Short mmCIF file of N, CA and C in Angstrom, two decimals:
data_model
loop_
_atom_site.label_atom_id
_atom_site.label_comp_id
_atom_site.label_asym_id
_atom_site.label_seq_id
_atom_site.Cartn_x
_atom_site.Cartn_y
_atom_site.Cartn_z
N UNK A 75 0.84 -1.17 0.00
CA UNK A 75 0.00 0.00 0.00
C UNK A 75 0.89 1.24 0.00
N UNK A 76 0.41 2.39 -0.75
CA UNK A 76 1.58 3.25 -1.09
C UNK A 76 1.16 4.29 0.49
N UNK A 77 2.38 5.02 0.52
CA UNK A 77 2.35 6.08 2.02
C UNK A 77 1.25 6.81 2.00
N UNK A 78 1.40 7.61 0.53
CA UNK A 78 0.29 8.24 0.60
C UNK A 78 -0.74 7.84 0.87
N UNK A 79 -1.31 6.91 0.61
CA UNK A 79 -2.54 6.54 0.73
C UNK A 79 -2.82 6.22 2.55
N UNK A 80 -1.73 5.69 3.25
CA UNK A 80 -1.60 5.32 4.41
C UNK A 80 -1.49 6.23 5.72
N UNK A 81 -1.83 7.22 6.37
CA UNK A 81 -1.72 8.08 6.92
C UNK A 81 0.05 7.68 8.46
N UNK A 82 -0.68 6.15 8.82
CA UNK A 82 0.67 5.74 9.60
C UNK A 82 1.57 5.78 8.94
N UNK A 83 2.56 5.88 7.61
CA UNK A 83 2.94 5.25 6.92
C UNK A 83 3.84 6.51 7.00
N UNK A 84 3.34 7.90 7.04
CA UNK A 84 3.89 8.83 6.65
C UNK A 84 5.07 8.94 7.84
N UNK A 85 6.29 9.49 7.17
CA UNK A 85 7.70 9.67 8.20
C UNK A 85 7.42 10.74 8.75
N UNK A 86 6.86 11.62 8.39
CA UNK A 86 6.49 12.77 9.32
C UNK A 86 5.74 12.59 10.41
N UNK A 87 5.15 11.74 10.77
CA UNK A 87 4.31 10.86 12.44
C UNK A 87 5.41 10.49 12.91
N UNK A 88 6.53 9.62 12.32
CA UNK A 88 7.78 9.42 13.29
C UNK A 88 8.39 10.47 14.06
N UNK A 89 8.10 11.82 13.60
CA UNK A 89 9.38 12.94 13.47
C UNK A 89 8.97 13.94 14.85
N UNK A 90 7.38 13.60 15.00
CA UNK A 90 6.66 14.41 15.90
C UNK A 90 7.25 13.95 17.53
N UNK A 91 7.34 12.53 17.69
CA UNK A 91 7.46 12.52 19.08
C UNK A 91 9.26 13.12 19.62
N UNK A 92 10.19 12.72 18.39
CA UNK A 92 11.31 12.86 18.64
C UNK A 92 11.33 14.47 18.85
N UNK A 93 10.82 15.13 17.99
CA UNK A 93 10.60 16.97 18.39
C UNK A 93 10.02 17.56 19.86
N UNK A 94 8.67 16.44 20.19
CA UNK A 94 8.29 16.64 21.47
C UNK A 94 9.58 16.71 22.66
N UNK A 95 10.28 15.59 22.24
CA UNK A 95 11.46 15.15 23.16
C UNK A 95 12.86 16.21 23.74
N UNK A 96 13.08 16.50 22.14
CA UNK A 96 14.42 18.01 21.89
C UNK A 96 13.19 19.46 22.24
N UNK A 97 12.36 19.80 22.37
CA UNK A 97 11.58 21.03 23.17
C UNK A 97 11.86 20.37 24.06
N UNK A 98 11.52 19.72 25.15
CA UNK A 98 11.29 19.49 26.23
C UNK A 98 12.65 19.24 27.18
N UNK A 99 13.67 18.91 26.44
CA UNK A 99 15.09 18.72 26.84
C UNK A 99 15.84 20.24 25.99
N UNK A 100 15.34 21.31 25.35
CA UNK A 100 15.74 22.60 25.45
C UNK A 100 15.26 23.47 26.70
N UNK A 101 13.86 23.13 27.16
CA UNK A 101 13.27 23.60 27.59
C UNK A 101 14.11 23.37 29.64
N UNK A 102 14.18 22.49 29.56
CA UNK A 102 15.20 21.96 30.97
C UNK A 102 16.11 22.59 30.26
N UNK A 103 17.14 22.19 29.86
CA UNK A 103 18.92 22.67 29.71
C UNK A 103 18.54 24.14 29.42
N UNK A 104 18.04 24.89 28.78
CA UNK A 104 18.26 26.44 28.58
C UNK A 104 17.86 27.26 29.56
N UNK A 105 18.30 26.91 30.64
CA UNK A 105 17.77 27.97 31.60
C UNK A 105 18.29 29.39 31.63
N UNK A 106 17.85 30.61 32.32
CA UNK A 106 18.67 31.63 32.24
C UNK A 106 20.08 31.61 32.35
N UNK A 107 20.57 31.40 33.41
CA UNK A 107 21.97 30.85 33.73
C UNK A 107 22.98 30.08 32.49
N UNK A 108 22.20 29.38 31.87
CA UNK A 108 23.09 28.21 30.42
C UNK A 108 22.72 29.71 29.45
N UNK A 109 21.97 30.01 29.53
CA UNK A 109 22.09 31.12 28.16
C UNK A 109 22.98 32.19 28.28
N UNK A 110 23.16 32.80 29.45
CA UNK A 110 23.82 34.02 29.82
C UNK A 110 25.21 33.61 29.42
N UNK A 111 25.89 32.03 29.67
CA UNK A 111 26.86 31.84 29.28
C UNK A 111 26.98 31.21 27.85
N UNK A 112 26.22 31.06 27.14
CA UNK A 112 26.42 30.81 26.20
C UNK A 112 26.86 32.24 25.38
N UNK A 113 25.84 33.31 25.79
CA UNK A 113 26.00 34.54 25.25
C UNK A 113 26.95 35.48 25.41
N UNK A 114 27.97 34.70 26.78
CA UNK A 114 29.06 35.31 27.04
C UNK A 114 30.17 34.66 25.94
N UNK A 115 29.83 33.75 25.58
CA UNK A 115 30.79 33.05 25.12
C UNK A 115 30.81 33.27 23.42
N UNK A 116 29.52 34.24 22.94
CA UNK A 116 29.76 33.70 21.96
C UNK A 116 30.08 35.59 21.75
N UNK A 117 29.77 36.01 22.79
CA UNK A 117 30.49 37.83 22.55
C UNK A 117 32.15 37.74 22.74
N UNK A 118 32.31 36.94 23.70
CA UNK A 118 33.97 36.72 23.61
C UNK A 118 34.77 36.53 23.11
N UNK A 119 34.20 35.51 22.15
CA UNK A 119 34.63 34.92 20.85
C UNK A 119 34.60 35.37 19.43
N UNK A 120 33.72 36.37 19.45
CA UNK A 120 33.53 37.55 18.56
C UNK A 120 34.32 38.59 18.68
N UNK A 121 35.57 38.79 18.44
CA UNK A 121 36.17 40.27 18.50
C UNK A 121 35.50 41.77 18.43
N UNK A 122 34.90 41.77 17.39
CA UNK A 122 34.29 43.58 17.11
C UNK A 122 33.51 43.43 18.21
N UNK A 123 32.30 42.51 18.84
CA UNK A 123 31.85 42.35 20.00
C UNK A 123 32.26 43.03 21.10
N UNK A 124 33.34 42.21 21.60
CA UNK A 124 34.26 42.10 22.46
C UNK A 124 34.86 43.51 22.39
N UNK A 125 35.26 44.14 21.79
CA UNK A 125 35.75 45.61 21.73
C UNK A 125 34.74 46.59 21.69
N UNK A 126 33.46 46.23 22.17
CA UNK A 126 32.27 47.47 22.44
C UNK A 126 32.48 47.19 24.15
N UNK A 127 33.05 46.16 24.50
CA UNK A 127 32.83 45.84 25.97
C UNK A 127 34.01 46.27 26.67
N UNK A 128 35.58 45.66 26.30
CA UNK A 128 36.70 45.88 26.67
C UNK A 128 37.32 46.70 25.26
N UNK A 129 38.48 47.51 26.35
CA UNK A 129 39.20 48.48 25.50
C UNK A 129 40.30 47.10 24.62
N UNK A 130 40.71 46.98 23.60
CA UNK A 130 41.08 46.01 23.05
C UNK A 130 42.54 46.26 22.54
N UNK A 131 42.56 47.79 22.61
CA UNK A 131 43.70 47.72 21.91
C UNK A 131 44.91 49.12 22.69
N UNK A 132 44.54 49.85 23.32
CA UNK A 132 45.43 51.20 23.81
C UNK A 132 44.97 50.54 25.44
N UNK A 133 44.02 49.90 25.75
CA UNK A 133 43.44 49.38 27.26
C UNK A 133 43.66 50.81 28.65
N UNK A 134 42.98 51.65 27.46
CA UNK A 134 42.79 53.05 28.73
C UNK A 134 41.24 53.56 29.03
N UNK A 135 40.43 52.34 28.39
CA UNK A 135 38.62 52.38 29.14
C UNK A 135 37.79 52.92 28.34
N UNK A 136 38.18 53.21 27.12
CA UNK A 136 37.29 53.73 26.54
C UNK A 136 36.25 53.42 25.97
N UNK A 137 36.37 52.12 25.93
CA UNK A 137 35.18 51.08 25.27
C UNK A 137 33.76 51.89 25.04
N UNK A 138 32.98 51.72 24.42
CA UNK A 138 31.70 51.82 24.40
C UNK A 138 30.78 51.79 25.53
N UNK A 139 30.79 50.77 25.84
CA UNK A 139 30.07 50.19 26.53
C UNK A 139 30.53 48.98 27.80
N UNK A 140 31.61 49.40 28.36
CA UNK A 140 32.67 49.09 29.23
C UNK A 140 31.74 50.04 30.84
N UNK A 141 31.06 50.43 30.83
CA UNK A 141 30.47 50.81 31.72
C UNK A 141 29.49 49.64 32.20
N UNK A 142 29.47 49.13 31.57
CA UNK A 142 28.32 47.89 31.50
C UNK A 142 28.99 46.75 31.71
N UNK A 143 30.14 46.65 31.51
CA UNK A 143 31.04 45.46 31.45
C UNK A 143 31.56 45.67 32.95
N UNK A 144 31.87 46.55 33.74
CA UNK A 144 32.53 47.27 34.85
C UNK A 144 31.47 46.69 35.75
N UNK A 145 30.44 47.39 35.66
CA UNK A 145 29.21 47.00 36.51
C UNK A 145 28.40 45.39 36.36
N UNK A 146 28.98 44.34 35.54
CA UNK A 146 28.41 43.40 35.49
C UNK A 146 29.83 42.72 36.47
N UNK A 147 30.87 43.31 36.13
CA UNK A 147 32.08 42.72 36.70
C UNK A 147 31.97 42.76 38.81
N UNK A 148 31.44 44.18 38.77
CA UNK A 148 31.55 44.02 40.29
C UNK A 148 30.25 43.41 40.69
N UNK A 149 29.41 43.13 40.03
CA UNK A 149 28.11 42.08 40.30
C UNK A 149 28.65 40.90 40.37
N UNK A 150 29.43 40.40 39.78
CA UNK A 150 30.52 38.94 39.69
C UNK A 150 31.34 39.07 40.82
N UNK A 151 31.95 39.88 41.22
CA UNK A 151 32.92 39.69 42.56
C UNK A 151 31.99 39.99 43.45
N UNK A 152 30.63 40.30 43.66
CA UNK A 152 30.06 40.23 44.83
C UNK A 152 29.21 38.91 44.87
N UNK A 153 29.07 38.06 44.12
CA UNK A 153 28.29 37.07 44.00
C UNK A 153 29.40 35.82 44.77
N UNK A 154 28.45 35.19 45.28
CA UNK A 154 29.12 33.90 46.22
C UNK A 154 29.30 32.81 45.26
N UNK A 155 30.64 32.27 45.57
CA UNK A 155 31.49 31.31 44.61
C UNK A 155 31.11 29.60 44.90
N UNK A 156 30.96 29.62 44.24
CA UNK A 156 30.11 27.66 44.22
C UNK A 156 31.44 27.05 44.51
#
């Protein structure tokens, strides 16, 4: 009997529960905390990024947006160490 004609038949009914599965295991693993570092990681790793945050190249503060980087930094040294 051809797929079409067969509604079980179709691979796209297979594809649904395995999708239920990867939401539901993004949905656990991505918590705020896993994202914040992912997003640290992927500005770090990005240079032009990374030089709106830290001075990159003369390192006398001028950054952009190093005010923000300053103040997330002393939020990090006041936070209690696991």
């Amino acid at each position: 009997e051809s797929a079409l004609l067969n509604p079980l038949a179709n691979p796209l009914n297979d594809v649904a529960p395995v999708m239920e599965v990867m939401v539901k295991v993004a949905q656990k693993g991505l918590q705020p905390p896993v994202i914040a570092a992912i997003l640290g990681l992927l500005v770090a790793s990005v240079v032009p990024l990374r030089s709106l945050f830290v001075d990159m190249h003369s390192r006398d503060g001028d950054a952009i947006l190093e005010w923000f980087y300053d103040g997330l930094y002393s939020i990090g040294q006041a936070a209690v160490p696991i």
